[in-house]
Every structure is written in structure tokens, then in C-alpha cells.
Short mmCIF file of C-alpha atoms in Angstrom, two decimals:
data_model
loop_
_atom_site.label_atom_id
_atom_site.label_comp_id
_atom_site.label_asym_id
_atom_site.label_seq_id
_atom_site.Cartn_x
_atom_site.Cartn_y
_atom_site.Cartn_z
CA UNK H 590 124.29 83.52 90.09
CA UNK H 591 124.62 85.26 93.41
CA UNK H 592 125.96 82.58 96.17
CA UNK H 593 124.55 83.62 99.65
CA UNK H 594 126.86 81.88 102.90
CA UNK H 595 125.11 82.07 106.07
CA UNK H 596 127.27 81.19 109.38
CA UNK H 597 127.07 79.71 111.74
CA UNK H 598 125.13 76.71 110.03
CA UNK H 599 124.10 75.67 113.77
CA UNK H 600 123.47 78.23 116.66
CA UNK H 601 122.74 77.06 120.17
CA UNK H 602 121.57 79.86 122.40
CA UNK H 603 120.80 80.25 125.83
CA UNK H 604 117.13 81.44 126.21
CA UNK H 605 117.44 85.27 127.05
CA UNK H 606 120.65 85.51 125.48
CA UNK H 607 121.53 87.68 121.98
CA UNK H 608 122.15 85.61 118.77
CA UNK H 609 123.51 86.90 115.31
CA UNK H 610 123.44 84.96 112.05
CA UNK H 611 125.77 86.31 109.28
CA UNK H 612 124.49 86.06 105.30
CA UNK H 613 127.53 86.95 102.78
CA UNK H 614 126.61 87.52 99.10
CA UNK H 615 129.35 86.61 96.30
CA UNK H 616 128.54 90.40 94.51
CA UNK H 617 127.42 93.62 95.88
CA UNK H 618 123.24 93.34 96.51
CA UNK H 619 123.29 97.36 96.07
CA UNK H 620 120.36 97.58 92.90
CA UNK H 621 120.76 100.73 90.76
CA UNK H 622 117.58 101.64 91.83
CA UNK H 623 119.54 102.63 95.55
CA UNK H 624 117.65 99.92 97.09
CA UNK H 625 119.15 96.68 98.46
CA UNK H 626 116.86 93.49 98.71
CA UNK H 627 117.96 91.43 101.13
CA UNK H 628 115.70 89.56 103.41
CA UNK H 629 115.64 87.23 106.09
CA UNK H 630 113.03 84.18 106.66
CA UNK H 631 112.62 82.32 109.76
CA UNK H 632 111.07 78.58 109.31
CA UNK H 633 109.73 77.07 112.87
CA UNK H 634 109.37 72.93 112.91
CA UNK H 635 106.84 72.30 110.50
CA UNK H 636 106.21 75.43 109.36
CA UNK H 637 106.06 77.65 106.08
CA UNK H 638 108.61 79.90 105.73
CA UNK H 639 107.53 83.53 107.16
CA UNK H 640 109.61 86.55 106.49
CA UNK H 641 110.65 88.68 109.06
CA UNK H 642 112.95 91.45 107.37
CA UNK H 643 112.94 93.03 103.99
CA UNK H 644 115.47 95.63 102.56
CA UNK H 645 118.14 94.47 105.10
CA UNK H 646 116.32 96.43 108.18
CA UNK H 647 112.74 96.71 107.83
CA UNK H 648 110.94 94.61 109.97
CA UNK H 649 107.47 93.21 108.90
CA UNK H 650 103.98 93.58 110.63
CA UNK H 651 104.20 91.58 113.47
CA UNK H 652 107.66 90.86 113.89
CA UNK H 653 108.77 91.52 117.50
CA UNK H 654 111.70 94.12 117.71
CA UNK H 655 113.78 91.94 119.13
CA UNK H 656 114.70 90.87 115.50
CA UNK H 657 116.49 93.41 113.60
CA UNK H 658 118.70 93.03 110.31
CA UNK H 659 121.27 95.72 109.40
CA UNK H 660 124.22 95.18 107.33
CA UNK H 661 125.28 96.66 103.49
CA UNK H 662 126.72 95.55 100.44
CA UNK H 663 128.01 91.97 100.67
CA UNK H 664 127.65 91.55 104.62
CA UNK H 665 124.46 91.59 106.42
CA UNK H 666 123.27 90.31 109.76
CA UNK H 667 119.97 89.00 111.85
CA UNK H 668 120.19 89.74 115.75
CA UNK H 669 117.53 88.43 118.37
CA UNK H 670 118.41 90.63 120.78
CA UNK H 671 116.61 88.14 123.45
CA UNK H 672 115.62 84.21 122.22
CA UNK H 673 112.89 82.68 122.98
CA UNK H 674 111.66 79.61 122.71
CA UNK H 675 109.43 80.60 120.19
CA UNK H 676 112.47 81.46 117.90
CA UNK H 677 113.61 77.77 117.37
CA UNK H 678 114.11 76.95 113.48
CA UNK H 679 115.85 77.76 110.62
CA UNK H 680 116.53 80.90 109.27
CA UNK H 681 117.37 81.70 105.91
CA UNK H 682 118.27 85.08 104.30
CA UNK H 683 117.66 85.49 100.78
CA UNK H 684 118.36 88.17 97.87
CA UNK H 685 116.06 89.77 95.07
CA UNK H 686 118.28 92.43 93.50
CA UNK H 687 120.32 90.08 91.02
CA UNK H 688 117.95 88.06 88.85
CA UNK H 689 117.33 85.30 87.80
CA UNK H 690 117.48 83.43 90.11
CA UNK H 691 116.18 84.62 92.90
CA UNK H 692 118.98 82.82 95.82
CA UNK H 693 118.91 81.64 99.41
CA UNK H 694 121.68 81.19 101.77
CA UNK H 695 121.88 77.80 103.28
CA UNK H 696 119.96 78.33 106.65
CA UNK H 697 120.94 78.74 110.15
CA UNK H 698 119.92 76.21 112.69
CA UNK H 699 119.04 78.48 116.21
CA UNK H 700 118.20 75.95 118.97
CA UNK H 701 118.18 76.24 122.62
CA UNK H 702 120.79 74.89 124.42
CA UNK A 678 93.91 88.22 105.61
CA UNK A 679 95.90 86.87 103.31
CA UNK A 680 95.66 83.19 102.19
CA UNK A 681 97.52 81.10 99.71
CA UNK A 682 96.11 77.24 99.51
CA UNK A 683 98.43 75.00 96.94
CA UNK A 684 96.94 71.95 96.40
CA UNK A 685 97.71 69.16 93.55
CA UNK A 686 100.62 67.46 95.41
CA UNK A 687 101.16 63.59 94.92
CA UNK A 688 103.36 60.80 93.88
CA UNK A 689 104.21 60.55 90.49
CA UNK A 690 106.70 58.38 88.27
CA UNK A 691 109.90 59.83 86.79
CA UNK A 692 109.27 61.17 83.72
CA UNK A 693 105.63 61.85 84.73
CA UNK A 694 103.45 65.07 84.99
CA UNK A 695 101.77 66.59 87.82
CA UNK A 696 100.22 70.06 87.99
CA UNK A 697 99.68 72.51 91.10
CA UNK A 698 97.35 75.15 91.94
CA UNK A 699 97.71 78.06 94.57
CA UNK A 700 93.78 79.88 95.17
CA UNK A 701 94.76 83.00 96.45
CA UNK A 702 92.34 85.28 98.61
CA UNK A 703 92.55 88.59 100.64
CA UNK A 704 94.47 90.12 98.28
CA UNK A 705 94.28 91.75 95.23
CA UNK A 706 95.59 89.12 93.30
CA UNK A 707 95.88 90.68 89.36
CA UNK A 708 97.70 93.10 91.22
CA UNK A 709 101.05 91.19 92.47
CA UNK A 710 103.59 88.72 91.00
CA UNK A 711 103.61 85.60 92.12
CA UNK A 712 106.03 82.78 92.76
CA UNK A 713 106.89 79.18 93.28
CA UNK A 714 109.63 78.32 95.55
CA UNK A 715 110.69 74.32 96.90
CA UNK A 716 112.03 72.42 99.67
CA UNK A 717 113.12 69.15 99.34
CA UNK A 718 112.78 66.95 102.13
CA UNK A 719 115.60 67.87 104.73
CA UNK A 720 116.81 70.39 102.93
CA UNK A 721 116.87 74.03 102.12
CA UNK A 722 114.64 76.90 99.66
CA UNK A 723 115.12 76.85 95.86
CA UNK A 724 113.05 79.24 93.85
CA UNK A 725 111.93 77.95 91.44
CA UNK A 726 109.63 80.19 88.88
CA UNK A 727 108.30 84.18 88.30
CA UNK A 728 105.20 85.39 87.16
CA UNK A 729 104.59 88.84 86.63
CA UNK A 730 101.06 90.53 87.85
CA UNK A 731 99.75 90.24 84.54
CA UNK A 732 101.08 87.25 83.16
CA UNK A 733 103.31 88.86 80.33
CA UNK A 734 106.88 87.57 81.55
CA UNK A 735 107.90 84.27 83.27
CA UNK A 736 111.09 82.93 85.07
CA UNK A 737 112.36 79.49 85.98
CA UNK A 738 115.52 78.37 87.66
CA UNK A 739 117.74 76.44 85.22
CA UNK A 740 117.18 73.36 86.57
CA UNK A 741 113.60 73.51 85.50
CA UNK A 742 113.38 75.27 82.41
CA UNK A 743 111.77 73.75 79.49
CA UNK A 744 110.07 71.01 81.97
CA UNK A 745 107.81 73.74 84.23
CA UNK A 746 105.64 76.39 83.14
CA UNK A 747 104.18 78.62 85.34
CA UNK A 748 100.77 80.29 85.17
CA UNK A 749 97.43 82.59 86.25
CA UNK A 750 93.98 82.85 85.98
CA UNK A 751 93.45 86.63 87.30
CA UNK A 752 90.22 86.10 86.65
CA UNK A 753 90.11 83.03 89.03
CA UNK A 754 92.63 84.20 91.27
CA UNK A 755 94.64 80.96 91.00
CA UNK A 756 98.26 80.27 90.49
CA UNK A 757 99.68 76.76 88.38
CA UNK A 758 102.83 75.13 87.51
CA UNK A 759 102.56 72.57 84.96
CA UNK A 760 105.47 70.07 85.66
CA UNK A 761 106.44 67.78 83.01
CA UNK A 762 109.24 65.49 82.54
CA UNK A 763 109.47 64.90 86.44
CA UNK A 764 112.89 63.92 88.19
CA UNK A 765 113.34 62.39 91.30
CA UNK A 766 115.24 65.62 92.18
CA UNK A 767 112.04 67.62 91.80
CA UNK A 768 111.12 66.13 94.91
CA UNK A 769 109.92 68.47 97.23
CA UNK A 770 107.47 70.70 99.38
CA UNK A 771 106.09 73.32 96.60
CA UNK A 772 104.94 76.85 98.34
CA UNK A 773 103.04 79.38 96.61
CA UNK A 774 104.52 82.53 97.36
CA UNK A 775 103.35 86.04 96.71
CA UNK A 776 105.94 88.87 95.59
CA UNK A 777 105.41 92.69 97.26
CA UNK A 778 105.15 94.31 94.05
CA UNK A 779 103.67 93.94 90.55
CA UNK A 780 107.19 93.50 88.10
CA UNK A 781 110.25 93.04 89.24
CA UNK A 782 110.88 89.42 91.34
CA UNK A 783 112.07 90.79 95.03
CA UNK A 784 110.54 89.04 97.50
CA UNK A 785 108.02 86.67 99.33
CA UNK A 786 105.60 88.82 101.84
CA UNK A 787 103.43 85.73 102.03
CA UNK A 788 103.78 81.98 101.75
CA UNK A 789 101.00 79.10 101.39
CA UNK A 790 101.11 75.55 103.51
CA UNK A 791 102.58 73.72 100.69
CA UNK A 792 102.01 70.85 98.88
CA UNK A 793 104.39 67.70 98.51
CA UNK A 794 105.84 66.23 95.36
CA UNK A 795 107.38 63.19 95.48
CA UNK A 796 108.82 61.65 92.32
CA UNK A 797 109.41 57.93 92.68
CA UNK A 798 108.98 54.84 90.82
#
């Protein structure tokens, strides 16, 4: 099974400021098809989980820009260029190319300091 | 819009059954896969089972198999896993997820409220 590690497991950010979550993958999420499926989730307090990138950089309807995911292979990262409030929860990327299972990373924390 | 409503949720004893429902709407439903993906309480996502658009092939985590099985209605637009043989560690928030496309398990483009499952005696 693919193993996802996300880091940090707790971010505390300054309202305004940048923050960057890192998701590692054990094997190369590369598909023969050319595409890689990676995506990131965020989950506010109470929430459903609600995806916010597909494909590693493809933001989905509704998603402000200041989110973006880039990132290839084994390393990919989620930046909020600018938090907001609004952005406190967990966020968890996850992978679709090796299967089954489909795997999450563990989640990152973002709070506001 | 898009809607996914799970309902079925409850307390049950180990070694019970309990069976959920998603009713999807908004969509075209016969035309995705579908999923079902858990939280326990505290914790982080599991995925837990695949169902293609049509119904013809079916995954499950390994911790599941042989005690879930997941199914559709198309013609009902619903979504069910049957869960026998229930652990305590099947205790959890269940979501009803929908995949982007019809085949191949990639994603989850939409999510339902979830319903809770909590195995205890």
C-alpha cells in the first residue's frame, strides 16, 4: 500500500502569513496514464471533508487562489499564500493512482496562533 | 447542486449488523462511481469501499473485506453498505463520497454530512 507522511502534523500561523504542508508518498504517484492523482482535502471543525486540489495543482470551483498545490513524483505541497481564519482545520492530502486502497496522509493541524 | 444524504447510523453490538444509505441528487448518479470513506472519532480518513458507475466491480479495504458489501440502486439513485460482523474498530463517521469519473477509483469531488457508527456493547 502507498504510505502518505504529511508534515508538519501541527501548523500555527499568523493570520496573513504563508503556510505550506508537505505530503510524501512511499512510491512514485506518476500513473501510466501521464496523470498523477494527488489531492488535497481541507476539514473545518465539524465539517465534511471538502477537496480543494486534484491532480497535484488544479484547484476546484470555488477554491480561493490563495491555495495552490504543486509538487511531482513522491513530494508534493499545499501553500495558503495568505491564512485566514476561515482556513482553520485539518488538511489531508490523499492519492488515487495506486489501488486498492485508496490512502490518506495523516492530516495537518493549521491553527492560528 | 450536488447532495449526498447518508443516513442509517446507530449503535450497534459487536458482532452486529447495521446498514447505510447515501440518496444522491443533482447529479447524474448511474453515471459516477461512488465511495465510502470513515473517520473514527478523533482521528483521521480511511477509505473504505469502491463501486463502479454501474455496479460491475467493488473494492474494500482489507480490514473490511468479507464483513462489508457495498452497493446501488441506479434506478433509485441510492448508495448502501451492508456491514456485518461489526467491531468496535468500525467505529466511526461514514461519508458517502462521489468519485469524478465512471471506472477507475481517483477521487472524492463531493462528500455527504455523514452518519455515525458506533459499535459498543
Amino acid at each position: 500500500d502507498v504510505v502518505l507522511t504529511q508534515s508538519p502534523l501541527s501548523l500555527p500561523v499568523t493570520l496573513g502569513q504563508p503556510a505550506s504542508i508537505c505530503c510524501r508518498s512511499s512510491q512514485s504517484l506518476v500513473h501510466s496514464d501521464g496523470n498523477t492523482y494527488l489531492n488535497w482535502f481541507q476539514q473545518r471543525p465539524g465539517q465534511s471533508p471538502r477537496r480543494l486540489i486534484y491532480k497535484v495543482s488544479n484547484r476546484d470551483s470555488g477554491v480561493p487562489d490563495r491555495f495552490s498545490g504543486s509538487g511531482s513524483g513522491t513530494e508534493f505541497t499545499l501553500k495558503i499564500s495568505r491564512v485566514e481564519a476561515d482556513d482553520v482545520g485539518v488538511y489531508y492530502c490523499m492519492q488515487g493512482t495506486h489501488w486498492p486502497p485508496l490512502t490518506f496522509g495523516g492530516g495537518t493541524k493549521v491553527e492560528i496562533k | 447542486q450536488v447532495q449526498l444524504v447518508e443516513s442509517g447510523g446507530g449503535v450497534v453490538q459487536p458482532g452486529g449488523s447495521l446498514r447505510l444509505s447515501c440518496a444522491a441528487s443533482g447529479f447524474i448518479f448511474s453515471n459516477y462511481a461512488m465511495h465510502w470513506v470513515r473517520q473514527a472519532p478523533g482521528k483521521g480518513l480511511e477509505w473504505v469501499a469502491f463501486i463502479r458507475y454501474d455496479g460491475s466491480y467493488k473494492y474494500y479495504v482489507d480490514s473490511v473485506k468479507g464483513r462489508f458489501t457495498i452497493s446501488r440502486d441506479n434506478s433509485k439513485n441510492t448508495l448502501d453498505l451492508q456491514m456485518d460482523s461489526l467491531r468496535a474498530d468500525d467505529t466511526a463517521v461514514y461519508y458517502c463520497a462521489k468519485d469524478p469519473t465512471m471506472v477507475n477509483p481517483r477521487s472524492f469531488d463531493y462528500w455527504g454530512h455523514g452518519t455515525l457508527v458506533t459499535v459498543s456493547s
